[in-house]
XYZ file of C-alpha atoms in Angstrom:
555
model
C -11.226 -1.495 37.271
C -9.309 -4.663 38.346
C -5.784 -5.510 37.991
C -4.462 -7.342 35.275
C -4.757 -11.139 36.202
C -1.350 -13.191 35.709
C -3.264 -16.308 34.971
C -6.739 -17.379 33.720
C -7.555 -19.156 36.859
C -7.151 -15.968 38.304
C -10.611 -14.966 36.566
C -14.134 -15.945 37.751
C -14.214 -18.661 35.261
C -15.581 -22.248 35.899
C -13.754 -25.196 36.210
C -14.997 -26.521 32.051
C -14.174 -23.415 30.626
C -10.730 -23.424 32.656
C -10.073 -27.480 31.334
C -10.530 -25.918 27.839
C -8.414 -23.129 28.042
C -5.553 -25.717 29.003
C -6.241 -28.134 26.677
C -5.577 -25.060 24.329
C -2.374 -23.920 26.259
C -4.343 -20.854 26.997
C -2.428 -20.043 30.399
C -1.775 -16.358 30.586
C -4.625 -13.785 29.655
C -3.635 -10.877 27.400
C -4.627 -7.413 28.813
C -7.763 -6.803 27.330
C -9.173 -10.356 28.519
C -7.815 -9.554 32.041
C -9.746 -6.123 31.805
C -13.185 -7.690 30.419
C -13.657 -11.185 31.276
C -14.160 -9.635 35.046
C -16.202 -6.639 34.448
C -18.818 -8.883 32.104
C -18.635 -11.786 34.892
C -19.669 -9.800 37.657
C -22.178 -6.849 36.075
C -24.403 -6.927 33.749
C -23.245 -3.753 31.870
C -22.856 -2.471 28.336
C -19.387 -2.002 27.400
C -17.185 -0.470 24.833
C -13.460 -2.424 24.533
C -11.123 -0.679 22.839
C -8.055 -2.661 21.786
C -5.455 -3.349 18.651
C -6.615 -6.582 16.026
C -5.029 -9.066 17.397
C -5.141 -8.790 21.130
C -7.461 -11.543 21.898
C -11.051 -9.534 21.931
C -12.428 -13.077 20.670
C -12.080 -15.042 23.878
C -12.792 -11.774 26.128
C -16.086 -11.377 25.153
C -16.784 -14.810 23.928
C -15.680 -16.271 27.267
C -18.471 -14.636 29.365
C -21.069 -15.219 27.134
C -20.544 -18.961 27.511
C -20.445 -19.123 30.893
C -23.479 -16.588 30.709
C -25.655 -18.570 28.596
C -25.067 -22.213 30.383
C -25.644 -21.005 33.776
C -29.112 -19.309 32.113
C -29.875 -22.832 30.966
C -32.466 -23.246 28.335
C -34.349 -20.527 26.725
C -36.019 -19.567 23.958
C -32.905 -19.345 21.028
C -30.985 -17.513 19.732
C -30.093 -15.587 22.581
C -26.318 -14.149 21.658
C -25.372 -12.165 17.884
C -22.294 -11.017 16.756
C -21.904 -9.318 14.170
C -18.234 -8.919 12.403
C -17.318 -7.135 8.557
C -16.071 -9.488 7.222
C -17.156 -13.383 6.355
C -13.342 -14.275 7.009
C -13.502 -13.075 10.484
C -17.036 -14.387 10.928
C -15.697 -17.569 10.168
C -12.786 -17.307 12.785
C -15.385 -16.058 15.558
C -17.026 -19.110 15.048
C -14.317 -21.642 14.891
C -12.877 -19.906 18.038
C -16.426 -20.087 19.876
C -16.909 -23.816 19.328
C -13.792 -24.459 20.492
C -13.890 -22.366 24.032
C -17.449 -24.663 24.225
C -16.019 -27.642 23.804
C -18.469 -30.495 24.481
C -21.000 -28.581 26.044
C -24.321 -28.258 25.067
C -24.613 -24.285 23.414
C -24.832 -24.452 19.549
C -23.334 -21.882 16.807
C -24.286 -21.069 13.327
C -22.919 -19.008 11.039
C -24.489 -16.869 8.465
C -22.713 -14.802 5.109
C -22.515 -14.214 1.938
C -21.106 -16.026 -0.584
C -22.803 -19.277 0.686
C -25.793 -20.836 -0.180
C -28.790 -19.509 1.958
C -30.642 -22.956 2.009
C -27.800 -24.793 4.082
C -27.998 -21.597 6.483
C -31.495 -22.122 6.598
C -31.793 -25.236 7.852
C -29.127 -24.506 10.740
C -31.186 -21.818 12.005
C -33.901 -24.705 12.058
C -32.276 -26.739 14.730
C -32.744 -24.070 17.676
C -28.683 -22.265 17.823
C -27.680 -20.118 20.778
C -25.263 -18.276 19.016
C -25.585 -16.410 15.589
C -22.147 -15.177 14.130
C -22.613 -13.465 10.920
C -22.507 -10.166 8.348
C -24.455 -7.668 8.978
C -25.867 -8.470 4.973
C -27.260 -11.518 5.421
C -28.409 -11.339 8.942
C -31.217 -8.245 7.404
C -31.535 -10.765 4.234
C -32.392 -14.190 7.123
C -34.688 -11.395 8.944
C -36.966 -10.513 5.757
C -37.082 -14.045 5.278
C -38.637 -14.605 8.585
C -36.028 -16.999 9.395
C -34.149 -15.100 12.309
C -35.741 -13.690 15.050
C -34.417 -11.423 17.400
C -36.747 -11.606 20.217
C -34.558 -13.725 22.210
C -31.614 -11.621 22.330
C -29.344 -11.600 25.651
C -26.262 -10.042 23.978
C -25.506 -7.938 21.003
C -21.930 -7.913 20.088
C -20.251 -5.629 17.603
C -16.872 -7.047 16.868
C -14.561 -4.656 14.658
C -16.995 -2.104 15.049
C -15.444 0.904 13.347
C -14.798 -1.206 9.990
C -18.120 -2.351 9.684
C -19.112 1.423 10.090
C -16.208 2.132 7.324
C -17.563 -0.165 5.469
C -20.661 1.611 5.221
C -22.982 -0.822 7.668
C -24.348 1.619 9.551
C -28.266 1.502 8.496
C -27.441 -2.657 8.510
C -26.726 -2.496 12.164
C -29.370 0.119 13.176
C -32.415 -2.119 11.713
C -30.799 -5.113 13.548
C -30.071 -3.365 16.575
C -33.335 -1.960 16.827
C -34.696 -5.423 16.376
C -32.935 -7.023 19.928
C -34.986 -5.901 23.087
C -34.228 -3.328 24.960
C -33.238 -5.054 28.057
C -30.115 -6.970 25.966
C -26.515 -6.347 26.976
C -24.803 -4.521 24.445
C -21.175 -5.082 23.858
C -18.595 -3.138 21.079
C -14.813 -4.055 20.787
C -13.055 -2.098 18.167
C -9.227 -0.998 17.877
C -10.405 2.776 17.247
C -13.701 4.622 18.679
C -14.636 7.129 15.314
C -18.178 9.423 16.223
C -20.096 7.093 14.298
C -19.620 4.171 16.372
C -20.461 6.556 19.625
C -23.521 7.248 18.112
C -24.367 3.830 18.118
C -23.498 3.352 21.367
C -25.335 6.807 22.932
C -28.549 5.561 20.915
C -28.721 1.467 21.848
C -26.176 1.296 25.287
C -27.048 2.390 28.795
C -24.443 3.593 31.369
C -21.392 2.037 29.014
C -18.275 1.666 30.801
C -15.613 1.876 28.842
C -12.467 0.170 28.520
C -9.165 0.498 26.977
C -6.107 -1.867 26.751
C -3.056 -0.606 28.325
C 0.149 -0.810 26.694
C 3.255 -1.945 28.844
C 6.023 -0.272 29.938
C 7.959 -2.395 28.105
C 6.424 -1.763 25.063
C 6.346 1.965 25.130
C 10.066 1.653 26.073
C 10.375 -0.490 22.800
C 7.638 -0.714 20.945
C 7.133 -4.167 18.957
C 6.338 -2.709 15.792
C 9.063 -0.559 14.105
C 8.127 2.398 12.025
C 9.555 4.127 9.526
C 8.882 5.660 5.725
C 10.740 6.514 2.656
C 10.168 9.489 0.715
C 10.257 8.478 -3.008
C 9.502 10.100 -6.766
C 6.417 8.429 -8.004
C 8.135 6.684 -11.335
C 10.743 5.071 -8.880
C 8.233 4.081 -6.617
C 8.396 0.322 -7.169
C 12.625 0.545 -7.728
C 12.559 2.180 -4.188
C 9.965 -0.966 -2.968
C 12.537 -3.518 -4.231
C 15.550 -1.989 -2.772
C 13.340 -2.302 0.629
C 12.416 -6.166 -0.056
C 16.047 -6.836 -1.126
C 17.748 -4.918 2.109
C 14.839 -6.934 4.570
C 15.627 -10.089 3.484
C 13.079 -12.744 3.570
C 9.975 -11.393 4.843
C 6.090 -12.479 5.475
C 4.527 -9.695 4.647
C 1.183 -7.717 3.797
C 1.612 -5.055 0.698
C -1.136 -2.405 0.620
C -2.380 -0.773 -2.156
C -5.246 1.913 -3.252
C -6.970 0.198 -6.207
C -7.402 -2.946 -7.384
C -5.526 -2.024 -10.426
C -2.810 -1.098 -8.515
C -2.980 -4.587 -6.659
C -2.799 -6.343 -9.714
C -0.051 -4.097 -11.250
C 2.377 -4.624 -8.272
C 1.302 -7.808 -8.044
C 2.555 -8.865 -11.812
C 5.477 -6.477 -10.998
C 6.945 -8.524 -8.083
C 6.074 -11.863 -9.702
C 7.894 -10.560 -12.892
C 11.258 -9.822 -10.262
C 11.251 -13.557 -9.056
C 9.108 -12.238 -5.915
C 6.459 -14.380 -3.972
C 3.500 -12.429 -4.329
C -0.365 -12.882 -4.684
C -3.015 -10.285 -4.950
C -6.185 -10.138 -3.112
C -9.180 -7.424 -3.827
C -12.759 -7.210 -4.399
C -12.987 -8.786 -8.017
C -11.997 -12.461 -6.637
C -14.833 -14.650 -6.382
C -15.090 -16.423 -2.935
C -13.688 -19.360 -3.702
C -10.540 -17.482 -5.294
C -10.574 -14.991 -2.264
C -10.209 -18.341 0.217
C -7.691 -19.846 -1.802
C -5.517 -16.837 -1.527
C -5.791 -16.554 1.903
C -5.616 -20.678 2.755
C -2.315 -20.063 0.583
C -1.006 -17.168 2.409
C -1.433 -18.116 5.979
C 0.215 -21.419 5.224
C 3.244 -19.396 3.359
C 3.100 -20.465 -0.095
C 3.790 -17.303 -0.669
C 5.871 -14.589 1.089
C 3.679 -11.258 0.605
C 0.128 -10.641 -0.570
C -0.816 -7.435 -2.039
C -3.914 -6.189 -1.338
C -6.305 -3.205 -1.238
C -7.725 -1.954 2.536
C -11.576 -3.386 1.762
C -10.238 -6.634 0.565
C -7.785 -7.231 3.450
C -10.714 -6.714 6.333
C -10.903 -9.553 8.954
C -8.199 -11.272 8.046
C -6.463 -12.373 10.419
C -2.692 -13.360 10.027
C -0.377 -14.761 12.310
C 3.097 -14.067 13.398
C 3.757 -11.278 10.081
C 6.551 -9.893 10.104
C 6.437 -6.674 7.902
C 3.327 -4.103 6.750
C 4.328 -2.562 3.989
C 1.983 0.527 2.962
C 2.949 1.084 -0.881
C 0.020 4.007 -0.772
C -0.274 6.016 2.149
C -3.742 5.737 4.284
C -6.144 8.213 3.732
C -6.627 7.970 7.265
C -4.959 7.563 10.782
C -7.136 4.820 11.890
C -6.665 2.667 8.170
C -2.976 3.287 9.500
C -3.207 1.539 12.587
C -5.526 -1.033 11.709
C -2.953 -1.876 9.214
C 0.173 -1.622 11.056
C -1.546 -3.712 13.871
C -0.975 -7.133 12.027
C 2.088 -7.013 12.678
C 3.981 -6.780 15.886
C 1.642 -9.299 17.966
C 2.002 -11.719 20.935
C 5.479 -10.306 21.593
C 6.882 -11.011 18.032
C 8.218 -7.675 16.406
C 7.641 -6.119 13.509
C 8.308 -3.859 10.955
C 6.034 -1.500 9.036
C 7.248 0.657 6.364
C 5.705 3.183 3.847
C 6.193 4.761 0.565
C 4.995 8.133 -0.060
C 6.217 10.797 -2.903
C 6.580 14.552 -2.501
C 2.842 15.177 -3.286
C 2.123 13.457 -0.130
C 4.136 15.465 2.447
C 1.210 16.719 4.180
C -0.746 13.141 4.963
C 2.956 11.771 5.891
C 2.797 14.670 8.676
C -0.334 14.138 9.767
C 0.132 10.031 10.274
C 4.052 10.731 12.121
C 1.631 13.327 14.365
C -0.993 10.366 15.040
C 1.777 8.017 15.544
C 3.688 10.210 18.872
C 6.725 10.379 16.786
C 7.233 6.729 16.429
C 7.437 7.059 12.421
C 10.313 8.321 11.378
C 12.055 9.250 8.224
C 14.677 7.416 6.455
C 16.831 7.308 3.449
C 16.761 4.276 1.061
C 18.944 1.688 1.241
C 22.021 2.044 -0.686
C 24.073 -0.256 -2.992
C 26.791 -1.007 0.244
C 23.823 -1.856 2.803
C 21.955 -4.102 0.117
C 24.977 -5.655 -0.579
C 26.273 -6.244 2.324
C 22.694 -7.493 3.945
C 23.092 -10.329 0.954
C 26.794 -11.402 1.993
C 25.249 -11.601 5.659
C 22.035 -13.471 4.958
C 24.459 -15.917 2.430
C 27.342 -16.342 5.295
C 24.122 -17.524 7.729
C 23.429 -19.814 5.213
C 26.566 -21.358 4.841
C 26.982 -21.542 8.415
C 23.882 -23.497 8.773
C 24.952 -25.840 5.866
C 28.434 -26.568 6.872
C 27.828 -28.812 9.819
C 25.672 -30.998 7.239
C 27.237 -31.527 3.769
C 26.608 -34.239 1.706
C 29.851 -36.392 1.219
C 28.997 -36.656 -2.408
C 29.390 -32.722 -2.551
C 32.485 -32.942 -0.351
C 34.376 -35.224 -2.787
C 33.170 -33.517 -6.014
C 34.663 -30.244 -4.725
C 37.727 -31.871 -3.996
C 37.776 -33.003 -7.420
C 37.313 -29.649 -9.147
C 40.112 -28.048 -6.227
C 42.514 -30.495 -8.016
C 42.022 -28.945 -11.443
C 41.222 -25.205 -10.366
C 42.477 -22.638 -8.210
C 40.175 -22.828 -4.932
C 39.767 -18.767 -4.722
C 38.640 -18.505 -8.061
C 37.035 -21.884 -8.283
C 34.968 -20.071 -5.194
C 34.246 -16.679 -7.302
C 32.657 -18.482 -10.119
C 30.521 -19.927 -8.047
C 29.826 -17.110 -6.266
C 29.212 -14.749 -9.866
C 26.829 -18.262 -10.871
C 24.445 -17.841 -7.910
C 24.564 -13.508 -7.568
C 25.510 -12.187 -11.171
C 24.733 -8.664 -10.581
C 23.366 -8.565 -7.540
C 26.622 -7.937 -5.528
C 28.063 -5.201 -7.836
C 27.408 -1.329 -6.999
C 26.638 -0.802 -10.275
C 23.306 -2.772 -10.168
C 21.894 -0.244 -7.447
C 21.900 3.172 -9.393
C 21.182 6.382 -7.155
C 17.338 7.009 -6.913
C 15.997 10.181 -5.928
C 14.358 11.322 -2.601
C 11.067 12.611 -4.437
C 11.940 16.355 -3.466
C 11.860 18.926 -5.586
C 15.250 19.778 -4.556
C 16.465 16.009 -5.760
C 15.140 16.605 -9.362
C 17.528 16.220 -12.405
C 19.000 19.328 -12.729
C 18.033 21.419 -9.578
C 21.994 20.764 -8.253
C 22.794 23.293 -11.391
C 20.199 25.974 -10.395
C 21.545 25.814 -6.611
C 24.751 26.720 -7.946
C 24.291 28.875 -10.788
C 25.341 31.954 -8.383
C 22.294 34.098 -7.603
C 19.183 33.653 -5.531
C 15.091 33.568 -6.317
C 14.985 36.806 -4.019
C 18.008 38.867 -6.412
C 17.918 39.962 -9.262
C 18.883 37.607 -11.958
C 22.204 38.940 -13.766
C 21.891 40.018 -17.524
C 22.356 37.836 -20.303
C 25.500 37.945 -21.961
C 25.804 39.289 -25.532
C 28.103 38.275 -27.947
C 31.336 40.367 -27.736
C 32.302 41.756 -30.614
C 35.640 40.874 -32.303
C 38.479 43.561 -30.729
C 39.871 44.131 -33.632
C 36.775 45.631 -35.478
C 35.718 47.510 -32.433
C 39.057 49.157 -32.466
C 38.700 49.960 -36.065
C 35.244 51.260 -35.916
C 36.298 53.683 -32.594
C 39.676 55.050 -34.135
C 39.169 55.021 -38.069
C 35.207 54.544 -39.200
C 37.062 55.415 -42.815
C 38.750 52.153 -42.956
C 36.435 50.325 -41.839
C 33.973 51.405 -44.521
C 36.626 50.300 -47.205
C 37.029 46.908 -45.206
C 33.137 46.017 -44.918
C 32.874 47.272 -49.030
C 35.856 44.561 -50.037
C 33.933 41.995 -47.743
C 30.900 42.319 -49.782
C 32.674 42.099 -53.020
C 34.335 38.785 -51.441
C 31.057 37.610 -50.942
C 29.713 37.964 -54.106
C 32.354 36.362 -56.122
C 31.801 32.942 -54.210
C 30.482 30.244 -55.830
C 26.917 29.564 -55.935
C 25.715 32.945 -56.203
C 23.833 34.691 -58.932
C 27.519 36.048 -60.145
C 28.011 35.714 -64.102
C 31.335 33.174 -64.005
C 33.948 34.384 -65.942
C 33.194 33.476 -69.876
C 29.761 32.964 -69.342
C 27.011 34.284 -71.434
C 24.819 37.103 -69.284
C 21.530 35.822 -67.940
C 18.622 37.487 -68.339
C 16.769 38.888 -64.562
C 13.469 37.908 -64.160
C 10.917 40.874 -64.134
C 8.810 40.145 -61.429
C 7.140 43.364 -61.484
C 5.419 42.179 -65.123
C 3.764 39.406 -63.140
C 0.899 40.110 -60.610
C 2.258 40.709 -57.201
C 1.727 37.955 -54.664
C -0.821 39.101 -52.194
C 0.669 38.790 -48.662
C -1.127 36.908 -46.100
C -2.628 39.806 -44.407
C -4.140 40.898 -47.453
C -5.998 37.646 -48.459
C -7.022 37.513 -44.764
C -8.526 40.685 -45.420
C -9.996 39.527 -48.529
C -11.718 36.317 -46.640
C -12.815 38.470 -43.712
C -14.718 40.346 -46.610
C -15.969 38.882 -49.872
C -14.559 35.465 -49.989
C -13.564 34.190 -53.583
C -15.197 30.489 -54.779
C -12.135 28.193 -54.679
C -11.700 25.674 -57.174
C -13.623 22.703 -55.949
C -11.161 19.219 -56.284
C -13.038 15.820 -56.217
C -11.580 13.106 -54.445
C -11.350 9.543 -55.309
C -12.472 7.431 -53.695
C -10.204 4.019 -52.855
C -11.900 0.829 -53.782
């Protein structure tokens, strides 16, 4: 394997392709191009990349198959597919291709869904070299007779293990199987899962395989900073604020696990005077571009998203990942955590997860080498004083260029107020609460040791593993025990005048002085009322016909 090349006129590319690379301040290769660009130029071998999004697979394989396919001159077309999951990162394949061919004489077409078939059609017409497309459509041009893969010098999976996620496996079998035998086979992909190795064992020969290193640099300090919060599920989105609030302002991508979630946080953030859009499956395509045309020219500060919807798009220069559902995975995690943290920018990616998730948190910190650690939340003093920082930047950056109108107006109101609290009014006008402890109320970790409550059974003064003490009665009064122990005889007397008191109180059956004797009820002339085991018994045996009641009905 050859050293990493310093420049890209260090690689065996020709003098057009070189021009072009200037013209696009392309000067120093990234890894991954330095590994592959070579190893395709010189041998015509399969080959399995393995690299983060990001990295620059594009021009490493895209590069050689240029140079490839003018030197072949003309041949029967197409002679190069790639196949991506997404029509978003079909679409940047093929803007990036054109441009690396510049005004030479190879031709792409794109093919997806979402577009009209006809105006794909009548591309395919005009004799392309290069086919960039969804696996979908591709089969759907193929039925139609349309797209032949006779022709086929190169086979190029890009993004391989989310297309296989995505459940295109049978798509790219059938088209596979329709490329000859003879093609070069090429697979880039930031992870390598079985499935996409059983691609590779069934349609590559002799695949050398190749994996981007990671500087020393980087593994000294890596460019993308991890770390999660444990959090109770009903303060989930308290705890995300706090986060957003303590960050600052941030360009970020918020994942979620449904759409209804999406749209939930979404309306959540929007409602909190937060820049937020939400991206998932139920957006038509014109919506879905929108979004994205929006986000990656920051209308908006964070989009919200589900892991489907948020496939092959590519964003530049992000600065935070914010997983408000854990993965269900360890490679969902580092696909997502690998938009940010690119080109030597760094990054940030946090997640949420509640008690219930302990056990996936372990398993991602394991997959991560111990880069993801644990933290607390922020509290009220570091949100607050993150807010005084951000506002003293801002007033540095103002001072050097205030408007004299504003300069003489405030001298104006210094005349008729007292500066300092001239100063704090404006200061409560443009915060209100968000600079006062109070605001920021203690949330808990998520642990069942942080419920409401559990600090009373930790100190309630015995363990789970002793016996718990016995409850305590009611002591009785001193005196009467003393009186029942030493002299039951008095005691009698004392509970007989007692009674007596009690009867005489008013309210109770007593005759009142002067007043006539009322006659007692003889309830034992009446029938006796049956108790309720007896007319259980009685319905358990014969039941008796119950008066039937008819009810009106309301007009």
């Amino acid at each position: 394997m050859n050293d990493i090349a310093v420049a890209f006129a260090d690689l065996p590319l020709s003098a057009g392709t070189l021009e072009v690379l200037a013209s696009r301040n392309y000067i120093t290769p990234t890894p991954i191009q330095s590994l592959v660009i070579p190893e395709l130029m010189k041998n015509s071998c399969d080959l399995i990349a393995q690299a983060q999004t990001g990295t620059g697979k594009t021009a490493a394989y895209a590069l050689p198959v240029i140079e490839t396919l003018l030197n072949a001159g003309s041949h029967k077309k197409p002679r190069a597919i790639i196949l991506a999951p997404t029509r978003e990162l079909a679409m940047q394949i093929a803007r990036e291709i054109d441009l690396f061919i510049g005004s030479r004489q190879l031709k792409t077409v794109i093919v997806y869904g979402g577009q009209n078939i006809e105006i794909q059609l009548r591309a395919l017409k005009g004799n392309c070299d290069i086919v960039v497309g969804t696996p979908g459509r591709v089969i759907d041009l193929m039925e139609r007779g349309a797209l032949k893969l006779d022709n086929i010098e190169f086979a190029i999976l890009d993004e391989a293990d989310e297309m296989l996620d995505m459940g295109f496996v049978e798509d790219i079998e059938t088209i596979l199987a329709a490329t000859p035998e003879e093609k070069r086979m090429l697979m880039f992909s930031a992870t390598v899962p079985p499935e996409a190795r059983k691609i590779a064992e069934r349609f590559m020969k002799n695949a050398q395989y190749i994996k981007a290193p990671v500087s020393q640099s980087e593994q000294a300090d890596p460019l993308t900073e991890q770390w999660a919060c444990e959090v109770r599920r009903e303060d989930k989105f308290n705890a995300l604020k706090r986060i957003l609030h303590a960050e600052g302002r941030i360009y970020a991508m918020i994942f979620c696990r449904t759409r209804t979630d999406v749209d939930e946080l979404t309306l959540n953030l929007q409602k909190n005077k937060f820049r937020a859009e939400a991206l998932h499956g139920e957006l038509t395509q014109n919506q879905r571009t929108r979004v994205i045309e929006q986000f990656k020219s920051r209308r908006f500060d964070m989009l919200v998203a589900t892991d489907v919807a948020a496939r092959g798009i590519d964003v530049n220069d992000l600065t935070h990942v914010i997983n408000y559902a854990l993965p269900t995975d360890k490679d969902i995690y580092t696909h997502r955590i690998g938009r940010t943290g690119r080109a030597g920018k760094k990054g940030v990616a946090i997640s949420l997860f509640t008690p219930s998730e302990g056990g996936r948190f372990a398993m991602l910190r394991k997959a991560s080498g111990g880069k993801l650690e644990q933290r607390a939340l922020p509290d009220a003093k570091t949100i607050i004083a993150a807010k005084k920082a951000r506002f003293k930047d801002e007033i540095d950056a103002l001072l050097s260029k205030v408007n004299p109108a504003y300069m003489r107006m405030a001298e104006e109101l210094c005349d008729v107020y007292d500066p300092a609290t001239l100063l704090a009014a404006m200061l409560d006008m443009k915060f209100h609460k968000e600079l006062l402890q109070e605001n920021y109320p203690p949330l808990g970790r998520g642990s069942r040791d942080h419920r409401p409550g559990s600090a009373d059974r930790r100190n309630r003064g015995f363990d789970r593993d002793q016996a718990r003490p016995p409850r305590r009665k009611s002591a009785p009064n001193s005196h009467t025990a003393e009186s029942t122990a030493e002299n039951p005889e008095k005691n009698r007397k004392t509970d007989k005048k007692r009674r007596s008191e009690r009867s005489e109180r008013p309210g109770r059956n007593n005759n009142a002085a002067g007043a006539p004797p009322q006659e007692k009820k003889n309830f034992s002339e009446d029938k006796p009322r049956k108790r309720l085991r007896d007319w259980a018994m009685d319905i358990t045996g014969n039941a008796p016909e119950l008066p039937r009641y008819k009810v009106k009905k309301r007009k």
